[in-house]
CSV table of C-alpha atoms in Angstrom, one decimal:
chain,number,residue,atom,x,y,z
A,1,MET,CA,-14.0,-1.6,6.2
A,2,THR,CA,-10.4,-1.7,4.5
A,3,GLU,CA,-9.5,-5.1,3.5
A,4,VAL,CA,-6.1,-6.0,5.5
A,5,GLY,CA,-3.8,-8.8,4.2
A,6,ILE,CA,-0.6,-10.2,5.4
A,7,LEU,CA,2.7,-9.0,3.8
A,8,SER,CA,5.2,-11.1,5.6
A,9,ASP,CA,4.1,-14.2,8.1
A,10,HIS,CA,7.4,-14.0,10.1
A,11,THR,CA,6.4,-13.5,13.6
A,12,CYS,CA,8.4,-10.7,15.2
A,13,HIS,CA,9.0,-10.2,18.8
A,14,LEU,CA,9.2,-6.5,18.4
A,15,GLY,CA,8.5,-5.6,14.7
A,16,GLU,CA,9.6,-1.7,14.0
A,17,GLY,CA,11.4,0.5,12.3
A,18,PRO,CA,9.7,0.1,8.1
A,19,THR,CA,11.3,2.1,5.2
A,20,TYR,CA,10.7,1.6,1.8
A,21,ASP,CA,13.1,1.9,-1.5
A,22,GLY,CA,10.8,2.6,-4.8
A,23,PRO,CA,13.4,2.3,-7.2
A,24,SER,CA,13.8,-1.6,-6.0
A,25,ASP,CA,10.8,-2.0,-4.7
A,26,THR,CA,12.2,-3.1,-1.4
A,27,LEU,CA,10.8,-2.9,2.2
A,28,TRP,CA,12.8,-3.2,5.2
A,29,TRP,CA,12.2,-3.4,9.0
A,30,PHE,CA,13.4,-4.9,12.0
A,31,ASP,CA,12.6,-7.0,14.9
A,32,ILE,CA,14.6,-5.4,17.4
A,33,LEU,CA,14.6,-7.5,20.2
A,34,GLU,CA,15.7,-10.7,18.0
A,35,ARG,CA,18.4,-8.6,16.2
A,36,GLN,CA,17.0,-9.3,12.7
A,37,LEU,CA,16.9,-7.4,9.7
A,38,PHE,CA,13.7,-8.2,7.1
A,39,GLU,CA,14.4,-7.4,3.6
A,40,ALA,CA,11.1,-8.0,1.2
A,41,LYS,CA,10.2,-7.2,-2.5
A,42,VAL,CA,6.7,-5.9,-2.0
A,43,ALA,CA,5.3,-7.2,-5.3
A,44,ALA,CA,7.0,-10.5,-5.1
A,45,GLY,CA,6.4,-11.3,-1.7
A,46,ALA,CA,9.6,-12.8,-0.8
A,47,THR,CA,11.3,-12.1,2.5
A,48,THR,CA,14.9,-12.3,3.4
A,49,VAL,CA,15.9,-12.3,6.9
A,50,HIS,CA,19.4,-11.2,7.9
A,51,THR,CA,21.0,-11.5,11.5
A,52,LEU,CA,22.3,-8.6,13.1
A,53,PRO,CA,25.3,-8.6,15.9
A,54,THR,CA,23.2,-6.0,17.8
A,55,MET,CA,19.7,-4.7,18.4
A,56,ALA,CA,18.8,-2.1,15.7
A,57,SER,CA,15.7,-0.5,14.9
A,58,ALA,CA,15.7,2.3,12.1
A,59,LEU,CA,17.4,2.2,8.6
A,60,ALA,CA,17.8,5.0,5.8
A,61,TYR,CA,19.5,5.0,2.4
A,62,VAL,CA,22.6,6.6,1.9
A,63,ASP,CA,23.0,5.8,-1.8
A,64,ASP,CA,22.0,2.9,-4.1
A,65,GLU,CA,25.0,0.9,-2.3
A,66,HIS,CA,24.8,1.8,1.4
A,67,GLN,CA,22.3,2.4,4.2
A,68,LEU,CA,22.8,4.2,7.9
A,69,VAL,CA,21.3,1.7,10.4
A,70,ALA,CA,20.6,3.0,14.0
A,71,THR,CA,21.4,0.4,16.5
A,72,ALA,CA,22.1,0.1,20.4
A,73,ASP,CA,25.0,1.8,20.3
A,74,GLY,CA,25.9,3.7,17.1
A,75,LEU,CA,24.9,4.6,13.7
A,76,TYR,CA,26.5,2.0,11.1
A,77,LEU,CA,27.1,2.0,7.5
A,78,ARG,CA,25.7,-1.1,6.0
A,79,ASP,CA,26.9,-2.3,2.6
A,80,ILE,CA,23.7,-3.4,1.0
A,81,ALA,CA,25.6,-6.2,-1.2
A,82,SER,CA,27.6,-7.9,1.8
A,83,GLY,CA,25.4,-6.9,4.9
A,84,ARG,CA,28.8,-5.6,6.3
A,85,LEU,CA,28.5,-2.7,8.9
A,86,GLN,CA,31.0,-0.3,9.9
A,87,LEU,CA,30.6,2.3,12.6
A,88,HIS,CA,30.3,5.8,11.4
A,89,THR,CA,29.0,7.9,14.6
A,90,ARG,CA,28.6,6.6,18.1
A,91,LEU,CA,25.2,7.0,19.9
A,92,GLU,CA,25.1,7.4,23.6
A,93,GLU,CA,28.2,5.4,23.8
A,94,ASP,CA,28.7,6.0,27.4
A,95,ASN,CA,25.3,4.7,28.3
A,96,GLY,CA,24.9,0.9,28.0
A,97,LEU,CA,21.5,0.9,29.2
A,98,THR,CA,19.5,2.6,26.3
A,99,ARG,CA,19.0,1.3,22.8
A,100,SER,CA,17.7,3.1,19.3
A,101,ASN,CA,13.8,3.0,18.7
A,102,ASP,CA,11.9,5.0,16.4
A,103,GLY,CA,13.7,7.3,13.5
A,104,ARG,CA,12.8,8.7,10.6
A,105,VAL,CA,14.5,11.1,7.8
A,106,HIS,CA,13.8,14.9,7.2
A,107,PRO,CA,13.1,15.6,3.6
A,108,CYS,CA,16.5,17.8,3.9
A,109,GLY,CA,18.4,14.3,4.5
A,110,ALA,CA,18.6,15.0,8.2
A,111,LEU,CA,18.0,12.0,10.6
A,112,TRP,CA,15.9,12.2,13.7
A,113,ILE,CA,16.4,9.3,16.1
A,114,GLY,CA,15.1,8.7,19.3
A,115,THR,CA,16.8,6.1,22.1
A,116,MET,CA,15.3,4.5,25.4
A,117,GLY,CA,16.2,2.3,28.1
A,118,ARG,CA,16.2,-1.2,27.3
A,119,ARG,CA,13.6,-1.6,30.2
A,120,ALA,CA,11.4,1.3,28.9
A,121,GLU,CA,12.8,3.2,32.1
A,122,GLU,CA,11.1,6.4,32.6
A,123,GLY,CA,12.9,9.5,31.3
A,124,ALA,CA,16.2,7.3,30.0
A,125,GLY,CA,15.8,8.3,26.5
A,126,SER,CA,16.0,11.1,23.8
A,127,ILE,CA,15.7,12.2,20.4
A,128,TYR,CA,18.6,13.2,18.3
A,129,HIS,CA,19.1,15.1,15.1
A,130,PHE,CA,21.9,13.5,12.7
A,131,PHE,CA,23.1,15.8,9.7
A,132,ARG,CA,26.1,15.7,7.5
A,133,GLY,CA,28.1,14.0,10.2
A,134,GLU,CA,27.0,16.1,13.0
A,135,LEU,CA,24.9,14.5,16.1
A,136,THR,CA,22.7,16.9,18.0
A,137,LYS,CA,20.8,16.2,21.1
A,138,LEU,CA,17.2,17.9,20.7
A,139,TYR,CA,15.1,16.4,23.6
A,140,GLY,CA,15.8,14.8,26.6
A,141,ARG,CA,14.0,12.7,29.5
A,142,ILE,CA,11.9,11.0,26.9
A,143,THR,CA,10.6,7.4,27.8
A,144,ILE,CA,9.5,6.0,24.5
A,145,PRO,CA,10.4,7.9,21.5
A,146,ASN,CA,7.9,7.5,18.5
A,147,ALA,CA,5.9,8.9,15.8
A,148,MET,CA,8.9,10.7,14.2
A,149,CYS,CA,7.7,12.0,10.7
A,150,PHE,CA,7.6,15.4,8.7
A,151,SER,CA,5.3,17.4,6.7
A,152,PRO,CA,5.7,17.3,3.0
A,153,ASP,CA,7.5,20.7,3.0
A,154,GLY,CA,9.8,19.8,5.7
A,155,ARG,CA,8.6,23.0,7.9
A,156,THR,CA,6.8,20.8,10.6
A,157,GLY,CA,8.0,17.9,12.5
A,158,TYR,CA,5.8,15.4,14.9
A,159,PHE,CA,6.9,13.1,17.6
A,160,THR,CA,5.8,11.6,20.7
A,161,ASP,CA,6.9,9.9,23.7
A,162,THR,CA,4.3,6.9,24.1
A,163,HIS,CA,4.4,6.9,27.7
A,164,ALA,CA,3.2,10.6,28.0
A,165,GLY,CA,0.5,10.0,25.3
A,166,LEU,CA,1.0,13.4,23.7
A,167,LEU,CA,1.6,13.6,19.7
A,168,GLN,CA,3.8,16.9,19.2
A,169,ARG,CA,4.3,19.4,16.5
A,170,VAL,CA,7.1,21.6,16.2
A,171,ALA,CA,8.6,24.0,13.5
A,172,LEU,CA,11.4,23.2,11.8
A,173,ASP,CA,14.0,24.9,9.3
A,174,PRO,CA,13.4,23.2,6.0
A,175,GLU,CA,16.9,23.4,5.3
A,176,THR,CA,18.6,21.9,8.1
A,177,GLY,CA,15.3,19.9,10.0
A,178,LEU,CA,16.2,21.5,13.2
A,179,PRO,CA,13.7,23.0,15.7
A,180,VAL,CA,13.0,26.9,15.3
A,181,ALA,CA,10.7,27.0,18.3
A,182,GLU,CA,9.2,25.1,21.3
A,183,PRO,CA,7.0,21.8,20.2
A,184,SER,CA,3.4,22.2,21.3
A,185,THR,CA,0.7,19.4,21.7
A,186,LEU,CA,-0.9,18.6,18.4
A,187,VAL,CA,-3.4,15.5,19.6
A,188,ASP,CA,-3.7,14.6,23.5
A,189,HIS,CA,-4.4,11.0,23.6
A,190,ARG,CA,-4.0,10.6,27.6
A,191,GLY,CA,-6.9,8.6,28.8
A,192,GLY,CA,-7.5,6.9,25.3
A,193,GLU,CA,-7.2,3.3,24.3
A,194,GLY,CA,-3.7,2.2,23.5
A,195,GLY,CA,-0.7,4.3,22.8
A,196,LEU,CA,0.7,6.6,20.3
A,197,ASP,CA,3.3,4.4,18.3
A,198,GLY,CA,5.3,4.8,15.0
A,199,ALA,CA,3.7,7.3,12.2
A,200,VAL,CA,4.3,8.5,8.7
A,201,VAL,CA,2.8,11.5,6.7
A,202,ASP,CA,1.0,11.1,3.3
A,203,VAL,CA,0.8,13.6,0.5
A,204,GLU,CA,-2.0,15.4,1.8
A,205,GLY,CA,0.4,16.3,5.0
A,206,CYS,CA,-1.8,14.2,7.3
A,207,ILE,CA,-0.4,11.7,10.0
A,208,TRP,CA,-0.9,7.8,10.2
A,209,ASN,CA,-0.2,6.6,13.7
A,210,ALA,CA,0.0,3.1,14.9
A,211,ARG,CA,-2.3,2.8,18.1
A,212,TRP,CA,-0.3,-0.1,20.1
A,213,GLY,CA,-2.8,-2.0,22.1
A,214,ALA,CA,-5.7,-0.8,20.1
A,215,GLY,CA,-5.0,-2.8,16.9
A,216,CYS,CA,-5.7,0.2,14.7
A,217,ILE,CA,-4.0,2.8,12.5
A,218,ASP,CA,-5.4,6.6,13.0
A,219,ARG,CA,-5.3,9.3,10.4
A,220,TYR,CA,-4.9,12.8,11.7
A,221,SER,CA,-4.9,16.1,9.7
A,222,ALA,CA,-2.2,18.6,10.2
A,223,ASP,CA,-4.5,20.2,12.7
A,224,GLY,CA,-4.9,17.2,14.9
A,225,GLU,CA,-8.5,16.3,13.6
A,226,HIS,CA,-9.1,12.7,13.9
A,227,LEU,CA,-10.2,11.4,10.3
A,228,LEU,CA,-10.2,7.7,10.2
A,229,THR,CA,-9.4,4.7,12.0
A,230,ILE,CA,-8.4,1.6,10.3
A,231,PRO,CA,-8.4,-2.0,12.4
A,232,VAL,CA,-5.6,-4.3,11.8
A,233,PRO,CA,-5.7,-7.8,13.1
A,234,ALA,CA,-3.0,-7.6,15.9
A,235,SER,CA,-3.2,-5.7,19.1
A,236,ARG,CA,-0.2,-4.0,18.9
A,237,PRO,CA,0.6,-2.6,15.8
A,238,THR,CA,4.0,-0.6,15.9
A,239,CYS,CA,4.6,1.6,12.6
A,240,PRO,CA,2.7,2.3,9.1
A,241,MET,CA,4.8,2.8,6.0
A,242,PHE,CA,3.5,3.5,2.0
A,243,VAL,CA,4.8,1.4,-0.2
A,244,GLY,CA,4.5,0.2,-4.1
A,245,PRO,CA,5.1,1.9,-7.4
A,246,ASN,CA,2.6,4.9,-6.7
A,247,LEU,CA,3.4,4.7,-3.0
A,248,ASP,CA,-0.6,4.0,-2.6
A,249,ARG,CA,-0.2,1.0,-0.4
A,250,MET,CA,0.3,0.8,3.3
A,251,ILE,CA,2.4,-1.8,5.6
A,252,VAL,CA,2.0,-2.0,9.0
A,253,THR,CA,4.5,-3.8,11.2
A,254,SER,CA,3.3,-5.3,14.8
A,255,ALA,CA,4.6,-6.9,17.9
A,256,ARG,CA,4.0,-9.6,20.4
A,257,GLU,CA,6.4,-8.2,23.3
A,258,GLY,CA,4.3,-8.3,26.4
A,259,LEU,CA,1.8,-10.8,25.5
A,260,ASP,CA,1.4,-13.7,27.7
A,261,ALA,CA,0.3,-17.3,26.6
A,262,ALA,CA,-3.4,-16.3,27.1
A,263,GLY,CA,-2.9,-13.3,25.0
A,264,LEU,CA,-0.9,-14.7,22.1
A,265,LYS,CA,-3.8,-17.3,21.9
A,266,ARG,CA,-6.3,-14.5,21.3
A,267,ASP,CA,-3.9,-12.4,19.2
A,268,ARG,CA,-2.8,-15.3,16.8
A,269,GLN,CA,-1.4,-12.6,13.9
A,270,ALA,CA,0.8,-10.5,16.7
A,271,GLY,CA,4.4,-9.8,15.1
A,272,LYS,CA,3.1,-10.3,11.4
A,273,THR,CA,3.4,-7.6,9.1
A,274,PHE,CA,0.2,-6.6,7.2
A,275,ILE,CA,-0.8,-4.8,3.9
A,276,LEU,CA,-3.8,-2.7,3.2
A,277,ASP,CA,-4.9,0.1,0.7
A,278,PRO,CA,-5.1,3.4,2.6
A,279,GLY,CA,-7.0,5.1,-0.2
A,280,VAL,CA,-4.1,8.0,-0.1
A,281,ARG,CA,-0.5,7.9,-1.5
A,282,GLY,CA,2.4,8.6,0.5
A,283,LEU,CA,5.7,10.5,0.1
A,284,PRO,CA,9.2,8.5,-1.3
A,285,GLU,CA,11.4,8.5,1.8
A,286,ALA,CA,14.2,11.1,1.7
A,287,ARG,CA,18.1,9.8,1.8
A,288,VAL,CA,20.6,10.5,4.7
A,289,ARG,CA,23.0,13.0,4.2
A,290,ILE,CA,26.0,11.7,6.1
A,291,ASP,CA,29.0,13.7,5.3
A,292,ARG,CA,29.8,17.3,5.6
A,293,SER,CA,30.3,18.1,2.1
């Protein structure tokens, strides 16, 4: 059994959106519902909490001084030193019923970002592609967009609608991160325990997926074969991320959303952020390209 420790004992209502910056050894993640952004030095273990003015769910580095943060109403530039947010691109500005959810940067620098209903209304969300200042809608009628990640060569993208239970695979243009074909089903999880949540790809091209409600992380091959399951001490893991100087450690965010008093009593680690040794290295996160040049 893989030993799983606690990286941060801050309890998140809905922990999500982890991303890691190798040069500074800094992990970032969100508590979406509590409007908080967490910053942790992985080696040191110290965590800083930043309060946000709105719900946010995904973060990508633009350069050493700036990040792009996906929020309920747009993509904002964040100054790392001061925490100041400046609107860059509106996201569903005409729809106050949705918020951002899962997202990840393609190797070319394009951000895939999903939206969903604030109460997970069926079909209320979408998946967008943002690259060099242009926002393009890729897929609509999504209920809970998750598992956005990409093959090491950028030629394949993965995503899911947790509500539908299908992990999708789609061929991409590696220069733009845009689809060049229709998606197909890689993993059919309908009827299985728990739901497909956030995901990340390792250096071997395998997909690591958090299984909400089942208390585990699953590893799949690029062909959809189930390779491994690692239990984590919370029933609702949300997203894995590779960290460390060699990207050979993994953190897993989790949530307590939806658990009643009895559930929280049984699930005492719900909402904490865990760390483990997965036995394989990850890939560095790409930086998002926000300008047309």
